[in-house]
Amino acid sequence: MSSLAGKTAVVTGSSRGVGADTAKLLAAQGANVVVNYRQKAPRANKVVREIEEAGGHAIAVQADMTAPEDVRNLFARAVEAFGGVDVLVLNASGGMETDLGEDYALRLNRDAQDDTLTAALEHLPEGGRVVFVTSHQAHFINDVETMPEYVQVAKSKRAGEDTLTARIPELTEKGITFVVVSGDMIEGTVTATLLNRARPGALEQRREAAGKLYSVREFAEEIARMVTADVPTGHVELVGGADDFLAQAGRK
């Protein structure tokens, strides 16, 4: 029996893409899954329906992660439906939007992540796990340059990672582990599509540098694996490796 059987996982930003596939994979392992969405209820309901048709358990909950009241309702709904929360996957991110304010990237990728963790700690038990999803471009932004179009997002995601990592002692006291999962540009994601649109050829350049770019499903599989992986708290999983990033960082 899977170690996730009967456990409850909240996956932020899981109505599509990597988050949706992660939710489905966790449900397939027996977890009750809370599918979070900001606006598009039909997409989230479709993910729930697919999970249920496969024999799993899930609910869809609307929550704008930058709205503290929404975040607290997200966890309240999880507890109401499934009795608790055991896993938090911090997948929701963004910042390339042009209509949500100049500070939206920082509010979503740093402040909202921190607030969501605070809300989750009211429910996560000893043995719980928090997984933060990021990109190599963000994880290494202090040492390795990225595309100008992505700099603001990368810096805000790195700020979120640093803010969460600083809370590891607090989590350790509660018996909760924290893991970072970082991936290169992911084929088929909104961010990769927008970057390739802004800078034609960007995806192909990264594919050549990395040797391989993961698909949405492949990256989700790595995130789901790290939910139960036997790794120390604070572990950073560099999905697919990050040789060129590490080499550049090492030259600094």
GROMACS .gro file of C-alpha atoms in nm:
model
  252
    1MET     CA    1   0.000   0.000   0.000
    2SER     CA    2   0.127   0.347  -0.086
    3SER     CA    3   0.248   0.566   0.199
    4LEU     CA    4   0.004   0.828   0.067
    5ALA     CA    5  -0.302   0.607   0.108
    6GLY     CA    6  -0.559   0.802   0.307
    7LYS     CA    7  -0.338   1.112   0.331
    8THR     CA    8  -0.453   1.450   0.206
    9ALA     CA    9  -0.248   1.664  -0.033
   10VAL     CA   10  -0.317   2.027  -0.119
   11VAL     CA   11  -0.164   2.117  -0.457
   12THR     CA   12  -0.171   2.488  -0.535
   13GLY     CA   13  -0.222   2.595  -0.894
   14SER     CA   14  -0.339   2.251  -1.000
   15SER     CA   15  -0.617   2.308  -1.250
   16ARG     CA   16  -0.380   2.260  -1.544
   17GLY     CA   17  -0.026   2.176  -1.645
   18VAL     CA   18   0.229   2.047  -1.396
   19GLY     CA   19  -0.001   2.101  -1.098
   20ALA     CA   20  -0.287   1.905  -1.254
   21ASP     CA   21  -0.063   1.612  -1.344
   22THR     CA   22   0.090   1.617  -0.996
   23ALA     CA   23  -0.258   1.606  -0.842
   24LYS     CA   24  -0.354   1.308  -1.059
   25LEU     CA   25  -0.035   1.121  -0.975
   26LEU     CA   26  -0.079   1.174  -0.600
   27ALA     CA   27  -0.441   1.063  -0.623
   28ALA     CA   28  -0.330   0.750  -0.808
   29GLN     CA   29  -0.113   0.672  -0.505
   30GLY     CA   30  -0.415   0.689  -0.278
   31ALA     CA   31  -0.401   1.049  -0.160
   32ASN     CA   32  -0.709   1.264  -0.120
   33VAL     CA   33  -0.627   1.566  -0.334
   34VAL     CA   34  -0.736   1.927  -0.313
   35VAL     CA   35  -0.720   2.080  -0.660
   36ASN     CA   36  -0.670   2.454  -0.629
   37TYR     CA   37  -0.758   2.708  -0.898
   38ARG     CA   38  -0.768   3.087  -0.915
   39GLN     CA   39  -1.036   3.148  -1.179
   40LYS     CA   40  -1.110   2.860  -1.414
   41ALA     CA   41  -1.349   2.631  -1.225
   42PRO     CA   42  -1.430   2.412  -1.530
   43ARG     CA   43  -1.064   2.318  -1.569
   44ALA     CA   44  -1.032   2.228  -1.201
   45ASN     CA   45  -1.355   2.032  -1.206
   46LYS     CA   46  -1.226   1.837  -1.507
   47VAL     CA   47  -0.915   1.737  -1.310
   48VAL     CA   48  -1.134   1.626  -1.019
   49ARG     CA   49  -1.357   1.430  -1.254
   50GLU     CA   50  -1.059   1.251  -1.408
   51ILE     CA   51  -0.927   1.162  -1.063
   52GLU     CA   52  -1.265   1.029  -0.953
   53GLU     CA   53  -1.314   0.831  -1.275
   54ALA     CA   54  -0.980   0.663  -1.202
   55GLY     CA   55  -1.103   0.566  -0.856
   56GLY     CA   56  -0.944   0.850  -0.659
   57HIS     CA   57  -1.076   1.121  -0.429
   58ALA     CA   58  -1.050   1.494  -0.492
   59ILE     CA   59  -1.224   1.826  -0.454
   60ALA     CA   60  -1.173   2.156  -0.637
   61VAL     CA   61  -1.133   2.471  -0.428
   62GLN     CA   62  -1.108   2.825  -0.560
   63ALA     CA   63  -0.839   3.033  -0.393
   64ASP     CA   64  -0.635   3.327  -0.512
   65MET     CA   65  -0.307   3.253  -0.335
   66THR     CA   66  -0.239   3.625  -0.291
   67ALA     CA   67  -0.561   3.663  -0.089
   68PRO     CA   68  -0.507   3.545   0.272
   69GLU     CA   69  -0.876   3.478   0.332
   70ASP     CA   70  -0.887   3.254   0.024
   71VAL     CA   71  -0.582   3.063   0.143
   72ARG     CA   72  -0.735   2.993   0.482
   73ASN     CA   73  -1.057   2.881   0.321
   74LEU     CA   74  -0.856   2.645   0.100
   75PHE     CA   75  -0.728   2.456   0.403
   76ALA     CA   76  -1.061   2.475   0.584
   77ARG     CA   77  -1.227   2.308   0.285
   78ALA     CA   78  -0.956   2.041   0.280
   79VAL     CA   79  -1.011   1.962   0.646
   80GLU     CA   80  -1.388   1.967   0.604
   81ALA     CA   81  -1.374   1.722   0.314
   82PHE     CA   82  -1.094   1.490   0.423
   83GLY     CA   83  -1.030   1.550   0.792
   84GLY     CA   84  -0.684   1.702   0.770
   85VAL     CA   85  -0.388   1.803   0.554
   86ASP     CA   86  -0.068   1.596   0.534
   87VAL     CA   87   0.109   1.731   0.226
   88LEU     CA   88   0.140   2.076   0.074
   89VAL     CA   89   0.274   2.114  -0.280
   90LEU     CA   90   0.349   2.480  -0.349
   91ASN     CA   91   0.319   2.472  -0.726
   92ALA     CA   92   0.129   2.794  -0.802
   93SER     CA   93   0.350   3.062  -0.952
   94GLY     CA   94   0.345   3.331  -1.214
   95GLY     CA   95   0.449   3.688  -1.267
   96MET     CA   96   0.463   3.726  -1.643
   97GLU     CA   97   0.104   3.852  -1.646
   98THR     CA   98   0.074   4.216  -1.749
   99ASP     CA   99  -0.259   4.300  -1.588
  100LEU     CA  100  -0.208   4.213  -1.220
  101GLY     CA  101   0.024   4.490  -1.105
  102GLU     CA  102   0.399   4.548  -1.117
  103ASP     CA  103   0.452   4.376  -0.783
  104TYR     CA  104   0.243   4.069  -0.865
  105ALA     CA  105   0.540   3.838  -0.916
  106LEU     CA  106   0.676   3.915  -0.570
  107ARG     CA  107   0.333   3.898  -0.407
  108LEU     CA  108   0.264   3.558  -0.559
  109ASN     CA  109   0.604   3.392  -0.564
  110ARG     CA  110   0.731   3.512  -0.226
  111ASP     CA  111   0.460   3.660  -0.004
  112ALA     CA  112   0.182   3.418  -0.097
  113GLN     CA  113   0.410   3.115  -0.060
  114ASP     CA  114   0.507   3.227   0.290
  115ASP     CA  115   0.146   3.299   0.385
  116THR     CA  116   0.030   2.964   0.247
  117LEU     CA  117   0.289   2.783   0.456
  118THR     CA  118   0.175   2.973   0.765
  119ALA     CA  119  -0.185   2.871   0.700
  120ALA     CA  120  -0.083   2.510   0.634
  121LEU     CA  121   0.106   2.486   0.963
  122GLU     CA  122  -0.223   2.516   1.146
  123HIS     CA  123  -0.308   2.173   1.005
  124LEU     CA  124   0.005   1.983   0.898
  125PRO     CA  125   0.091   1.705   1.145
  126GLU     CA  126   0.425   1.564   1.252
  127GLY     CA  127   0.550   1.371   0.951
  128GLY     CA  128   0.395   1.617   0.707
  129ARG     CA  129   0.583   1.737   0.402
  130VAL     CA  130   0.599   2.065   0.211
  131VAL     CA  131   0.728   2.068  -0.148
  132PHE     CA  132   0.819   2.393  -0.320
  133VAL     CA  133   0.831   2.384  -0.699
  134THR     CA  134   1.070   2.616  -0.880
  135SER     CA  135   1.291   2.643  -1.188
  136HIS     CA  136   1.665   2.622  -1.243
  137GLN     CA  137   1.644   2.973  -1.388
  138ALA     CA  138   1.508   3.096  -1.054
  139HIS     CA  139   1.708   2.869  -0.822
  140PHE     CA  140   2.038   2.984  -0.974
  141ILE     CA  141   1.940   3.345  -1.050
  142ASN     CA  142   2.187   3.490  -0.798
  143ASP     CA  143   2.475   3.330  -0.988
  144VAL     CA  144   2.354   3.263  -1.343
  145GLU     CA  145   2.192   3.514  -1.577
  146THR     CA  146   1.860   3.431  -1.736
  147MET     CA  147   1.649   3.580  -2.013
  148PRO     CA  148   1.561   3.945  -1.945
  149GLU     CA  149   1.190   3.863  -1.983
  150TYR     CA  150   1.215   3.618  -1.694
  151VAL     CA  151   1.444   3.804  -1.453
  152GLN     CA  152   1.166   3.956  -1.241
  153VAL     CA  153   0.989   3.622  -1.204
  154ALA     CA  154   1.314   3.437  -1.137
  155LYS     CA  155   1.418   3.679  -0.864
  156SER     CA  156   1.075   3.664  -0.701
  157LYS     CA  157   1.073   3.282  -0.704
  158ARG     CA  158   1.423   3.274  -0.555
  159ALA     CA  159   1.304   3.516  -0.288
  160GLY     CA  160   1.018   3.276  -0.216
  161GLU     CA  161   1.255   2.981  -0.193
  162ASP     CA  162   1.483   3.173   0.044
  163THR     CA  163   1.191   3.282   0.261
  164LEU     CA  164   1.060   2.927   0.292
  165THR     CA  165   1.402   2.775   0.347
  166ALA     CA  166   1.460   3.017   0.633
  167ARG     CA  167   1.163   2.854   0.807
  168ILE     CA  168   1.315   2.505   0.809
  169PRO     CA  169   1.408   2.526   1.181
  170GLU     CA  170   1.043   2.609   1.260
  171LEU     CA  171   0.924   2.319   1.046
  172THR     CA  172   1.176   2.082   1.201
  173GLU     CA  173   1.045   2.163   1.547
  174LYS     CA  174   0.704   2.049   1.426
  175GLY     CA  175   0.840   1.736   1.260
  176ILE     CA  176   0.760   1.862   0.909
  177THR     CA  177   1.005   1.822   0.621
  178PHE     CA  178   1.063   2.070   0.340
  179VAL     CA  179   1.188   1.984  -0.010
  180VAL     CA  180   1.258   2.200  -0.315
  181VAL     CA  181   1.201   2.057  -0.664
  182SER     CA  182   1.365   2.255  -0.942
  183GLY     CA  183   1.334   2.196  -1.315
  184ASP     CA  184   1.465   2.349  -1.634
  185MET     CA  185   1.220   2.500  -1.883
  186ILE     CA  186   0.933   2.253  -1.912
  187GLU     CA  187   0.791   2.175  -2.255
  188GLY     CA  188   0.426   2.276  -2.278
  189THR     CA  189   0.398   2.504  -1.975
  190VAL     CA  190   0.252   2.852  -1.996
  191THR     CA  191   0.579   3.011  -1.884
  192ALA     CA  192   0.787   2.828  -2.143
  193THR     CA  193   0.537   2.920  -2.414
  194LEU     CA  194   0.537   3.287  -2.316
  195LEU     CA  195   0.916   3.300  -2.299
  196ASN     CA  196   0.952   3.133  -2.636
  197ARG     CA  197   0.701   3.379  -2.779
  198ALA     CA  198   0.891   3.675  -2.634
  199ARG     CA  199   1.226   3.532  -2.740
  200PRO     CA  200   1.183   3.297  -3.037
  201GLY     CA  201   1.419   3.003  -3.016
  202ALA     CA  202   1.456   3.018  -2.637
  203LEU     CA  203   1.318   2.666  -2.590
  204GLU     CA  204   1.547   2.519  -2.852
  205GLN     CA  205   1.849   2.693  -2.697
  206ARG     CA  206   1.767   2.547  -2.356
  207ARG     CA  207   1.704   2.206  -2.510
  208GLU     CA  208   2.049   2.212  -2.668
  209ALA     CA  209   2.218   2.333  -2.347
  210ALA     CA  210   2.041   2.083  -2.122
  211GLY     CA  211   2.037   1.791  -2.362
  212LYS     CA  212   1.672   1.728  -2.277
  213LEU     CA  213   1.377   1.931  -2.154
  214TYR     CA  214   1.120   1.749  -1.943
  215SER     CA  215   0.756   1.733  -2.043
  216VAL     CA  216   0.479   1.843  -1.809
  217ARG     CA  217   0.406   1.482  -1.717
  218GLU     CA  218   0.771   1.393  -1.659
  219PHE     CA  219   0.826   1.691  -1.431
  220ALA     CA  220   0.505   1.615  -1.240
  221GLU     CA  221   0.630   1.260  -1.185
  222GLU     CA  222   0.943   1.398  -1.021
  223ILE     CA  223   0.740   1.629  -0.797
  224ALA     CA  224   0.512   1.344  -0.693
  225ARG     CA  225   0.815   1.126  -0.622
  226MET     CA  226   0.963   1.388  -0.391
  227VAL     CA  227   0.643   1.399  -0.187
  228THR     CA  228   0.740   1.067  -0.032
  229ALA     CA  229   1.113   1.043  -0.111
  230ASP     CA  230   1.347   0.957   0.175
  231VAL     CA  231   1.552   1.277   0.163
  232PRO     CA  232   1.661   1.517   0.439
  233THR     CA  233   1.467   1.834   0.502
  234GLY     CA  234   1.601   2.118   0.291
  235HIS     CA  235   1.690   1.883   0.005
  236VAL     CA  236   1.694   2.046  -0.340
  237GLU     CA  237   1.608   1.806  -0.622
  238LEU     CA  238   1.757   1.933  -0.948
  239VAL     CA  239   1.537   1.747  -1.192
  240GLY     CA  240   1.726   1.626  -1.497
  241GLY     CA  241   2.048   1.763  -1.356
  242ALA     CA  242   2.172   2.119  -1.397
  243ASP     CA  243   2.527   2.081  -1.521
  244ASP     CA  244   2.550   2.406  -1.715
  245PHE     CA  245   2.392   2.605  -1.431
  246LEU     CA  246   2.626   2.448  -1.176
  247ALA     CA  247   2.926   2.513  -1.400
  248GLN     CA  248   2.834   2.878  -1.444
  249ALA     CA  249   2.761   2.918  -1.073
  250GLY     CA  250   3.096   2.758  -0.992
  251ARG     CA  251   3.279   3.017  -1.199
  252LYS     CA  252   3.136   3.301  -0.993
   0.00000   0.00000   0.00000
